[in-house]
Coordinates of C-alpha atoms in Angstrom, one line a residue:
X317 CA -104.6 -0.7 -24.7
X318 CA -103.8 1.5 -27.7
X319 CA -104.1 5.3 -27.1
X320 CA -106.5 5.6 -30.0
X321 CA -108.8 3.0 -28.4
X322 CA -108.7 4.9 -25.1
X323 CA -109.7 8.1 -27.0
X324 CA -112.5 6.3 -28.8
X325 CA -113.9 5.0 -25.5
X326 CA -113.7 8.5 -23.9
X327 CA -115.5 9.9 -26.9
X328 CA -118.2 7.2 -26.7
X329 CA -118.8 7.9 -23.0
X330 CA -119.3 11.6 -23.8
X331 CA -121.5 10.8 -26.8
X332 CA -123.7 8.4 -24.7
X333 CA -123.9 11.0 -22.0
X334 CA -125.3 13.5 -24.5
X335 CA -127.9 11.0 -25.6
X336 CA -128.9 10.0 -22.0
X337 CA -128.8 13.7 -20.9
X338 CA -126.2 13.0 -18.2
X339 CA -122.7 14.4 -17.4
X340 CA -123.3 17.5 -19.4
X341 CA -122.5 20.0 -16.6
X342 CA -119.0 20.7 -15.3
X343 CA -118.4 20.7 -11.6
X344 CA -117.6 24.4 -11.6
X345 CA -120.8 25.3 -13.3
X346 CA -122.8 23.1 -10.9
X347 CA -121.2 24.9 -8.0
X348 CA -122.1 28.3 -9.5
X349 CA -125.7 27.3 -10.0
X350 CA -125.9 25.9 -6.5
X351 CA -124.6 29.2 -5.0
X352 CA -127.3 31.0 -7.0
X353 CA -130.0 28.6 -5.9
X354 CA -130.7 27.5 -9.5
X355 CA -131.4 24.0 -10.8
X356 CA -129.2 22.5 -13.5
X357 CA -131.9 22.2 -16.2
X358 CA -130.9 20.4 -19.4
X359 CA -132.9 20.4 -22.6
X360 CA -131.9 17.2 -24.4
X361 CA -132.5 17.5 -28.2
X362 CA -130.0 14.8 -29.1
X363 CA -132.1 11.9 -27.8
X364 CA -135.2 13.0 -29.7
X365 CA -133.3 13.4 -32.9
X366 CA -131.6 10.0 -32.6
X367 CA -134.9 8.3 -31.6
X368 CA -136.6 9.9 -34.6
X369 CA -133.9 8.5 -37.0
X370 CA -134.1 5.1 -35.3
X371 CA -137.9 5.1 -36.0
X372 CA -137.2 5.8 -39.7
X373 CA -134.9 2.8 -39.7
X374 CA -137.6 0.6 -38.1
X375 CA -140.2 1.7 -40.7
X376 CA -137.8 1.1 -43.6
X377 CA -136.9 -2.5 -42.7
X378 CA -137.0 -5.1 -45.4
X379 CA -136.9 -8.9 -45.7
X380 CA -134.0 -10.7 -47.3
X381 CA -135.0 -12.9 -50.2
X382 CA -133.2 -15.2 -52.7
X383 CA -133.8 -15.4 -56.4
X384 CA -132.5 -17.9 -59.0
X385 CA -131.0 -16.7 -62.3
X386 CA -130.4 -20.1 -63.8
X387 CA -133.9 -20.6 -65.3
X388 CA -133.9 -24.0 -63.6
X389 CA -137.1 -25.0 -61.8
X390 CA -135.2 -26.9 -59.2
X391 CA -133.1 -23.8 -58.4
X392 CA -136.3 -21.7 -58.1
X393 CA -137.5 -24.1 -55.4
X394 CA -134.1 -23.9 -53.7
X395 CA -134.2 -20.1 -53.8
X396 CA -137.7 -20.1 -52.2
X397 CA -136.6 -22.5 -49.5
X398 CA -133.6 -20.3 -48.7
X399 CA -135.9 -17.3 -48.5
X400 CA -138.0 -19.0 -45.9
X401 CA -134.9 -20.2 -44.0
X402 CA -133.5 -16.6 -43.9
X403 CA -136.8 -15.3 -42.6
X404 CA -136.8 -17.9 -39.9
X405 CA -133.3 -17.0 -38.9
X406 CA -134.2 -13.3 -39.0
X407 CA -137.2 -13.8 -36.7
X408 CA -135.6 -16.5 -34.4
X409 CA -132.5 -14.4 -33.8
X410 CA -134.4 -11.1 -33.3
X411 CA -132.3 -9.5 -36.0
X412 CA -134.6 -6.5 -36.6
X413 CA -134.5 -5.6 -32.9
X414 CA -130.8 -6.2 -32.4
X415 CA -130.0 -4.5 -35.7
X416 CA -131.8 -1.4 -34.4
X417 CA -129.6 -1.4 -31.3
X418 CA -126.5 -1.5 -33.7
X419 CA -128.0 1.3 -35.8
X420 CA -128.6 3.5 -32.7
X421 CA -125.0 2.9 -31.6
X422 CA -123.8 4.1 -35.0
X423 CA -125.8 7.3 -34.6
X424 CA -124.6 8.0 -31.1
X425 CA -120.9 7.1 -31.3
X426 CA -120.2 6.5 -35.0
X427 CA -119.8 2.8 -34.8
X428 CA -122.2 -0.1 -34.5
X429 CA -121.2 -3.8 -34.1
X430 CA -122.9 -7.1 -34.7
X431 CA -121.7 -10.6 -35.4
X432 CA -123.3 -13.4 -37.4
X433 CA -121.8 -16.8 -37.5
X434 CA -122.4 -20.5 -37.6
X435 CA -121.4 -23.0 -34.9
X436 CA -122.3 -26.7 -34.8
X437 CA -125.0 -26.2 -37.4
X438 CA -126.6 -23.3 -35.7
X439 CA -126.7 -19.8 -37.2
X440 CA -126.9 -17.0 -34.8
X441 CA -126.8 -13.2 -34.8
X442 CA -125.5 -11.2 -31.9
X443 CA -125.5 -7.5 -31.1
X444 CA -122.2 -6.4 -29.6
X445 CA -121.8 -3.3 -27.5
X446 CA -119.0 -1.0 -28.9
X447 CA -117.2 -1.2 -25.5
X448 CA -116.8 -4.9 -25.9
X449 CA -114.8 -4.5 -29.1
X450 CA -111.2 -3.6 -29.6
X451 CA -110.5 -2.9 -33.3
X452 CA -107.2 -2.6 -35.2
X453 CA -106.1 1.1 -34.5
X454 CA -104.1 1.1 -37.8
X455 CA -107.2 0.6 -39.9
X456 CA -108.3 4.0 -41.2
X457 CA -110.8 2.8 -43.8
X458 CA -114.4 4.1 -43.4
X459 CA -116.0 0.6 -42.9
X460 CA -113.0 -1.0 -41.0
X461 CA -112.4 -3.2 -44.1
X462 CA -108.6 -3.3 -43.7
X463 CA -108.3 -4.6 -40.2
X464 CA -105.6 -7.1 -39.6
X465 CA -107.2 -8.2 -36.3
X466 CA -110.2 -7.5 -34.1
X467 CA -110.8 -8.5 -30.4
X468 CA -114.0 -9.1 -28.5
X469 CA -114.5 -9.5 -24.8
X470 CA -116.9 -12.0 -23.1
X471 CA -117.8 -12.0 -19.4
X472 CA -118.7 -15.7 -18.8
X473 CA -119.6 -17.9 -15.9
X474 CA -117.1 -20.6 -15.1
X475 CA -119.8 -23.2 -15.8
X476 CA -120.2 -21.8 -19.3
X477 CA -116.4 -22.1 -19.9
X478 CA -116.4 -25.7 -18.7
X479 CA -119.4 -26.6 -20.9
X480 CA -118.1 -25.0 -24.1
X481 CA -114.4 -25.9 -23.8
X482 CA -114.3 -29.0 -21.5
X483 CA -110.8 -30.1 -22.5
X484 CA -109.2 -26.7 -21.9
X485 CA -111.2 -26.1 -18.8
X486 CA -109.5 -29.1 -17.2
X487 CA -106.3 -27.0 -17.0
X488 CA -108.1 -24.2 -15.1
X489 CA -108.6 -24.3 -11.4
X490 CA -111.5 -22.0 -10.9
X491 CA -111.4 -22.6 -7.1
X492 CA -108.3 -20.5 -6.8
X493 CA -109.9 -17.4 -8.4
X494 CA -110.1 -14.6 -5.9
X495 CA -113.7 -13.8 -6.6
X496 CA -114.8 -10.3 -5.6
X497 CA -118.2 -10.2 -4.0
X498 CA -119.2 -6.9 -5.6
X499 CA -122.6 -5.4 -6.3
X500 CA -121.8 -4.3 -9.9
X501 CA -121.3 -6.2 -13.2
X502 CA -117.7 -6.0 -14.5
X503 CA -119.0 -5.5 -18.0
X504 CA -121.0 -2.4 -17.0
X505 CA -118.0 -1.0 -15.1
X506 CA -115.8 -1.7 -18.1
X507 CA -118.0 0.7 -20.1
X508 CA -117.2 3.5 -17.7
X509 CA -113.4 3.3 -18.1
X510 CA -111.1 4.4 -21.0
X511 CA -108.6 1.7 -20.0
X512 CA -109.5 -1.9 -19.4
X513 CA -107.6 -5.1 -18.8
X514 CA -108.1 -8.4 -17.0
X515 CA -106.6 -6.8 -13.8
X516 CA -108.9 -3.8 -13.9
X517 CA -111.2 -5.0 -11.2
X518 CA -108.5 -5.9 -8.7
X519 CA -108.3 -9.6 -9.5
X520 CA -105.9 -11.5 -11.8
X521 CA -108.7 -12.5 -14.3
X522 CA -111.1 -9.6 -13.9
X523 CA -113.4 -11.9 -11.9
X524 CA -116.5 -10.4 -10.4
X525 CA -119.7 -12.0 -9.3
X526 CA -118.4 -15.4 -10.5
X527 CA -117.6 -14.2 -14.1
X528 CA -114.3 -14.5 -15.9
X529 CA -113.0 -12.6 -18.9
X530 CA -112.7 -14.6 -22.1
X531 CA -111.1 -12.8 -25.1
X532 CA -111.7 -13.7 -28.7
X533 CA -109.2 -12.5 -31.4
X534 CA -109.8 -12.8 -35.1
X535 CA -106.9 -12.0 -37.3
X536 CA -105.8 -12.4 -40.9
X537 CA -103.0 -14.7 -42.1
X538 CA -101.6 -15.1 -45.7
X539 CA -103.1 -18.2 -47.3
X540 CA -103.5 -19.6 -50.8
X541 CA -107.0 -20.4 -52.2
X542 CA -108.4 -22.1 -55.2
X543 CA -111.1 -20.8 -57.6
X544 CA -112.8 -21.9 -60.8
X545 CA -116.2 -22.9 -62.3
X546 CA -118.3 -25.7 -60.9
X547 CA -120.3 -28.2 -62.8
X548 CA -123.3 -25.9 -63.0
X549 CA -121.3 -23.0 -64.4
X550 CA -121.0 -21.0 -61.2
X551 CA -117.8 -19.5 -59.9
X552 CA -116.4 -20.8 -56.6
X553 CA -113.6 -20.1 -54.2
X554 CA -112.3 -22.4 -51.5
X555 CA -109.2 -22.9 -49.3
X556 CA -109.5 -26.7 -49.7
X557 CA -107.9 -28.2 -52.8
X558 CA -109.8 -31.5 -52.5
X559 CA -113.1 -29.6 -52.3
X560 CA -112.1 -27.6 -55.4
X561 CA -111.4 -30.7 -57.3
X562 CA -114.7 -32.2 -56.2
X563 CA -116.9 -29.4 -57.3
X564 CA -114.9 -28.1 -60.3
X565 CA -116.3 -28.7 -63.8
X566 CA -112.8 -29.5 -65.0
X567 CA -109.9 -30.0 -62.4
X568 CA -107.5 -28.8 -65.0
X569 CA -109.1 -25.3 -64.9
X570 CA -108.7 -24.8 -61.2
X571 CA -106.6 -21.7 -60.5
X572 CA -104.5 -20.9 -57.4
X573 CA -104.2 -17.4 -56.0
X574 CA -102.8 -15.7 -52.9
X575 CA -105.2 -14.3 -50.3
X576 CA -105.9 -14.0 -46.6
X577 CA -107.7 -16.4 -44.2
X578 CA -109.3 -15.3 -40.9
X579 CA -108.2 -17.2 -37.9
X580 CA -110.2 -17.3 -34.6
X581 CA -108.6 -17.7 -31.2
X582 CA -110.2 -17.6 -27.8
X583 CA -108.3 -17.6 -24.5
X584 CA -108.8 -17.2 -20.8
X585 CA -105.7 -15.6 -19.2
X586 CA -102.9 -17.8 -20.3
X587 CA -105.1 -20.8 -21.2
X588 CA -105.9 -21.4 -24.9
X589 CA -109.6 -22.3 -25.3
X590 CA -110.0 -22.6 -29.0
X591 CA -108.0 -22.0 -32.2
X592 CA -109.2 -22.7 -35.7
X593 CA -109.9 -21.0 -39.1
X594 CA -113.1 -18.9 -39.0
X595 CA -115.9 -20.9 -40.7

Protein backbone atom coordinates (compact mmCIF):
# COMPACT_ATOMS: atom_id res chain seq x y z
CA UNK A 1 0.00 0.00 0.00
CA UNK A 2 1.29 3.45 -0.94
CA UNK A 3 2.76 5.47 1.99
CA UNK A 4 0.32 8.33 1.31
CA UNK A 5 -2.59 5.91 1.73
CA UNK A 6 -1.18 4.66 5.02
CA UNK A 7 -0.82 8.25 6.23
CA UNK A 8 -4.39 9.00 5.15
CA UNK A 9 -5.71 5.98 7.07
CA UNK A 10 -3.74 7.02 10.18
CA UNK A 11 -5.18 10.52 9.91
CA UNK A 12 -8.71 9.12 9.48
CA UNK A 13 -8.38 6.95 12.59
CA UNK A 14 -7.24 9.98 14.56
CA UNK A 15 -10.06 12.14 13.16
CA UNK A 16 -12.74 9.54 13.93
CA UNK A 17 -11.27 9.21 17.41
CA UNK A 18 -11.80 12.93 18.01
CA UNK A 19 -15.38 12.63 16.76
CA UNK A 20 -16.13 9.58 18.93
CA UNK A 21 -14.26 11.02 21.90
CA UNK A 22 -11.82 8.11 22.11
CA UNK A 23 -8.02 7.70 21.95
CA UNK A 24 -7.40 11.33 22.89
CA UNK A 25 -5.25 10.60 25.94
CA UNK A 26 -1.64 9.42 25.71
CA UNK A 27 -0.53 6.52 27.88
CA UNK A 28 1.90 8.76 29.81
CA UNK A 29 -0.85 11.24 30.66
CA UNK A 30 -3.22 8.45 31.70
CA UNK A 31 -0.58 7.06 34.08
CA UNK A 32 -0.05 10.52 35.55
CA UNK A 33 -3.77 10.96 36.18
CA UNK A 34 -4.00 7.48 37.67
CA UNK A 35 -1.20 8.27 40.13
CA UNK A 36 -3.03 11.46 41.12
CA UNK A 37 -6.31 9.59 41.52
CA UNK A 38 -7.94 11.70 38.79
CA UNK A 39 -10.34 10.57 36.09
CA UNK A 40 -9.48 11.23 32.40
CA UNK A 41 -12.41 13.54 31.61
CA UNK A 42 -12.82 14.58 27.97
CA UNK A 43 -15.09 17.41 26.81
CA UNK A 44 -15.95 16.53 23.20
CA UNK A 45 -16.84 19.66 21.18
CA UNK A 46 -16.03 18.04 17.81
CA UNK A 47 -19.02 15.68 17.80
CA UNK A 48 -21.55 18.41 18.55
CA UNK A 49 -20.11 20.71 15.90
CA UNK A 50 -20.17 18.00 13.21
CA UNK A 51 -23.64 16.78 14.18
CA UNK A 52 -24.89 20.38 13.96
CA UNK A 53 -23.52 20.74 10.41
CA UNK A 54 -25.01 17.36 9.49
CA UNK A 55 -28.38 18.65 10.69
CA UNK A 56 -28.03 21.67 8.42
CA UNK A 57 -27.37 19.32 5.51
CA UNK A 58 -30.47 17.29 6.34
CA UNK A 59 -32.64 20.41 6.52
CA UNK A 60 -31.34 21.70 3.19
CA UNK A 61 -31.94 18.56 1.12
CA UNK A 62 -33.64 18.94 -2.22
CA UNK A 63 -35.32 16.74 -4.79
CA UNK A 64 -33.84 16.16 -8.22
CA UNK A 65 -36.12 17.15 -11.11
CA UNK A 66 -35.91 17.20 -14.91
CA UNK A 67 -37.11 19.95 -17.22
CA UNK A 68 -37.46 20.02 -20.99
CA UNK A 69 -36.13 22.97 -22.97
CA UNK A 70 -37.36 21.82 -26.38
CA UNK A 71 -40.89 23.31 -26.15
CA UNK A 72 -42.17 19.90 -27.17
CA UNK A 73 -45.17 18.54 -25.24
CA UNK A 74 -43.92 14.97 -25.54
CA UNK A 75 -40.58 16.00 -24.03
CA UNK A 76 -42.41 17.70 -21.17
CA UNK A 77 -44.14 14.42 -20.35
CA UNK A 78 -40.83 12.58 -20.58
CA UNK A 79 -39.21 15.07 -18.19
CA UNK A 80 -42.08 14.60 -15.74
CA UNK A 81 -41.73 10.82 -15.94
CA UNK A 82 -37.98 11.05 -15.35
CA UNK A 83 -38.60 13.28 -12.34
CA UNK A 84 -40.86 10.62 -10.79
CA UNK A 85 -38.31 7.90 -11.65
CA UNK A 86 -35.50 9.82 -9.96
CA UNK A 87 -37.64 10.36 -6.87
CA UNK A 88 -38.39 6.62 -6.74
CA UNK A 89 -34.68 5.77 -7.00
CA UNK A 90 -33.84 8.37 -4.37
CA UNK A 91 -36.35 6.91 -1.90
CA UNK A 92 -35.86 3.24 -2.77
CA UNK A 93 -32.07 3.47 -2.40
CA UNK A 94 -32.24 5.63 0.77
CA UNK A 95 -30.04 8.22 -0.91
CA UNK A 96 -30.81 11.00 1.63
CA UNK A 97 -29.72 8.83 4.56
CA UNK A 98 -26.66 7.35 2.84
CA UNK A 99 -25.75 10.77 1.49
CA UNK A 100 -25.75 12.09 5.06
CA UNK A 101 -23.26 9.39 6.05
CA UNK A 102 -21.00 10.45 3.19
CA UNK A 103 -21.39 14.12 4.19
CA UNK A 104 -20.46 13.29 7.79
CA UNK A 105 -17.35 11.41 6.63
CA UNK A 106 -16.27 14.45 4.61
CA UNK A 107 -16.60 16.61 7.72
CA UNK A 108 -14.63 14.20 9.89
CA UNK A 109 -11.78 13.03 7.65
CA UNK A 110 -12.07 15.31 4.60
CA UNK A 111 -13.31 12.66 2.14
CA UNK A 112 -16.73 11.10 1.60
CA UNK A 113 -17.40 8.28 -0.86
CA UNK A 114 -20.48 6.93 -2.61
CA UNK A 115 -21.18 4.94 -5.75
CA UNK A 116 -24.14 5.01 -8.11
CA UNK A 117 -24.30 2.57 -10.98
CA UNK A 118 -26.57 0.44 -13.11
CA UNK A 119 -26.33 -3.33 -13.34
CA UNK A 120 -28.78 -5.62 -15.13
CA UNK A 121 -31.32 -2.81 -15.44
CA UNK A 122 -31.22 -1.91 -11.75
CA UNK A 123 -29.93 1.45 -10.55
CA UNK A 124 -28.49 1.46 -7.07
CA UNK A 125 -26.72 3.88 -4.77
CA UNK A 126 -24.17 2.72 -2.23
CA UNK A 127 -22.44 4.51 0.63
CA UNK A 128 -18.78 3.48 0.86
CA UNK A 129 -16.67 3.75 3.99
CA UNK A 130 -13.42 5.68 3.28
CA UNK A 131 -11.38 2.74 4.60
CA UNK A 132 -12.78 0.52 1.84
CA UNK A 133 -11.38 2.81 -0.87
CA UNK A 134 -7.81 3.06 -2.15
CA UNK A 135 -7.49 6.15 -4.40
CA UNK A 136 -4.74 7.08 -6.82
CA UNK A 137 -2.00 8.67 -4.64
CA UNK A 138 -0.72 10.73 -7.59
CA UNK A 139 -4.00 12.64 -7.94
CA UNK A 140 -3.63 15.98 -6.16
CA UNK A 141 -6.81 17.60 -7.53
CA UNK A 142 -9.32 18.88 -4.91
CA UNK A 143 -12.14 16.57 -6.05
CA UNK A 144 -10.06 13.55 -7.15
CA UNK A 145 -10.93 14.36 -10.77
CA UNK A 146 -7.57 13.27 -12.22
CA UNK A 147 -7.33 9.74 -10.86
CA UNK A 148 -6.02 7.11 -13.26
CA UNK A 149 -7.42 4.33 -11.09
CA UNK A 150 -9.40 3.69 -7.91
CA UNK A 151 -9.80 0.48 -5.89
CA UNK A 152 -12.61 -0.71 -3.66
CA UNK A 153 -12.65 -3.66 -1.28
CA UNK A 154 -15.64 -5.98 -0.74
CA UNK A 155 -15.88 -8.60 2.00
CA UNK A 156 -18.26 -11.19 0.55
CA UNK A 157 -19.60 -14.61 1.46
CA UNK A 158 -18.49 -17.44 -0.87
CA UNK A 159 -22.16 -18.00 -1.73
CA UNK A 160 -22.37 -14.43 -3.00
CA UNK A 161 -19.30 -14.93 -5.17
CA UNK A 162 -20.71 -18.16 -6.63
CA UNK A 163 -24.06 -16.51 -7.36
CA UNK A 164 -22.68 -13.37 -8.97
CA UNK A 165 -19.81 -14.92 -10.95
CA UNK A 166 -20.77 -18.59 -11.46
CA UNK A 167 -18.32 -19.25 -14.32
CA UNK A 168 -15.31 -17.78 -12.51
CA UNK A 169 -16.36 -19.37 -9.21
CA UNK A 170 -15.96 -22.82 -10.80
CA UNK A 171 -12.19 -22.24 -10.75
CA UNK A 172 -12.15 -21.49 -7.01
CA UNK A 173 -12.07 -24.25 -4.42
CA UNK A 174 -13.56 -22.58 -1.37
CA UNK A 175 -13.18 -25.77 0.69
CA UNK A 176 -9.41 -25.26 0.80
CA UNK A 177 -9.68 -21.81 2.36
CA UNK A 178 -8.20 -21.86 5.89
CA UNK A 179 -11.16 -20.14 7.50
CA UNK A 180 -10.38 -18.38 10.74
CA UNK A 181 -13.09 -18.84 13.34
CA UNK A 182 -12.76 -15.37 14.82
CA UNK A 183 -15.14 -13.17 16.76
CA UNK A 184 -14.51 -10.00 14.74
CA UNK A 185 -15.37 -8.85 11.26
CA UNK A 186 -12.37 -8.47 8.95
CA UNK A 187 -13.80 -5.23 7.57
CA UNK A 188 -14.00 -3.68 11.04
CA UNK A 189 -10.45 -4.77 11.86
CA UNK A 190 -9.35 -3.41 8.49
CA UNK A 191 -10.44 0.05 9.62
CA UNK A 192 -8.13 -0.13 12.63
CA UNK A 193 -4.93 -0.63 10.61
CA UNK A 194 -2.86 1.70 8.46
CA UNK A 195 -1.75 -1.20 6.28
CA UNK A 196 -4.04 -3.82 4.82
CA UNK A 197 -3.66 -6.68 2.38
CA UNK A 198 -5.35 -9.99 1.69
CA UNK A 199 -2.88 -11.65 4.09
CA UNK A 200 -3.47 -9.21 6.94
CA UNK A 201 -5.65 -11.57 8.93
CA UNK A 202 -3.34 -14.57 8.79
CA UNK A 203 -4.96 -16.36 5.88
CA UNK A 204 -4.07 -16.27 2.16
CA UNK A 205 -7.30 -14.53 1.18
CA UNK A 206 -8.10 -12.50 4.25
CA UNK A 207 -10.85 -14.96 5.10
CA UNK A 208 -12.66 -14.55 8.38
CA UNK A 209 -16.07 -15.78 9.46
CA UNK A 210 -16.57 -17.26 5.97
CA UNK A 211 -15.86 -14.00 4.10
CA UNK A 212 -13.46 -13.48 1.23
CA UNK A 213 -11.87 -10.29 -0.05
CA UNK A 214 -13.03 -9.23 -3.52
CA UNK A 215 -11.22 -6.23 -5.01
CA UNK A 216 -12.69 -3.91 -7.65
CA UNK A 217 -10.40 -1.70 -9.74
CA UNK A 218 -11.62 1.04 -12.05
CA UNK A 219 -8.99 2.57 -14.30
CA UNK A 220 -8.80 4.80 -17.39
CA UNK A 221 -7.52 3.69 -20.79
CA UNK A 222 -7.07 5.82 -23.95
CA UNK A 223 -10.03 5.37 -26.28
CA UNK A 224 -11.52 7.18 -29.25
CA UNK A 225 -15.11 8.36 -29.12
CA UNK A 226 -17.63 9.81 -31.55
CA UNK A 227 -19.76 12.92 -31.14
CA UNK A 228 -22.20 14.97 -33.17
CA UNK A 229 -25.85 16.11 -33.30
CA UNK A 230 -28.77 13.68 -33.20
CA UNK A 231 -32.01 13.87 -35.18
CA UNK A 232 -33.61 16.12 -32.53
CA UNK A 233 -30.76 18.61 -32.54
CA UNK A 234 -29.15 17.42 -29.30
CA UNK A 235 -25.41 16.79 -28.90
CA UNK A 236 -24.28 13.23 -28.18
CA UNK A 237 -21.08 11.33 -27.37
CA UNK A 238 -20.56 7.58 -27.65
CA UNK A 239 -17.75 5.03 -27.93
CA UNK A 240 -19.81 2.97 -30.41
CA UNK A 241 -19.56 4.03 -34.07
CA UNK A 242 -22.66 2.06 -35.05
CA UNK A 243 -24.64 3.77 -32.31
CA UNK A 244 -23.36 7.15 -33.47
CA UNK A 245 -24.44 6.46 -37.06
CA UNK A 246 -27.84 5.30 -35.83
CA UNK A 247 -28.70 8.40 -33.78
CA UNK A 248 -26.83 11.04 -35.79
CA UNK A 249 -28.82 13.54 -37.87
CA UNK A 250 -26.23 13.22 -40.62
CA UNK A 251 -23.61 10.41 -40.52
CA UNK A 252 -21.27 12.66 -42.50
CA UNK A 253 -21.18 15.12 -39.58
CA UNK A 254 -19.96 12.57 -37.01
CA UNK A 255 -16.61 13.64 -35.54
CA UNK A 256 -13.99 11.41 -33.93
CA UNK A 257 -11.92 12.50 -30.94
CA UNK A 258 -9.47 10.99 -28.47
CA UNK A 259 -10.55 10.49 -24.90
CA UNK A 260 -10.47 8.04 -22.00
CA UNK A 261 -12.72 5.12 -21.14
CA UNK A 262 -13.16 3.66 -17.67
CA UNK A 263 -12.61 -0.08 -17.34
CA UNK A 264 -13.90 -2.13 -14.42
CA UNK A 265 -12.13 -5.25 -13.14
CA UNK A 266 -12.98 -7.44 -10.15
CA UNK A 267 -10.81 -10.25 -8.84
CA UNK A 268 -10.48 -12.65 -5.93
CA UNK A 269 -6.83 -13.42 -5.22
CA UNK A 270 -5.52 -14.58 -8.63
CA UNK A 271 -8.93 -15.35 -10.14
CA UNK A 272 -10.49 -12.82 -12.53
CA UNK A 273 -14.19 -12.45 -11.76
CA UNK A 274 -15.25 -9.69 -14.17
CA UNK A 275 -13.68 -7.36 -16.71
CA UNK A 276 -15.60 -4.93 -18.93
CA UNK A 277 -15.99 -1.22 -19.72
CA UNK A 278 -17.89 0.69 -17.04
CA UNK A 279 -21.48 1.18 -18.17
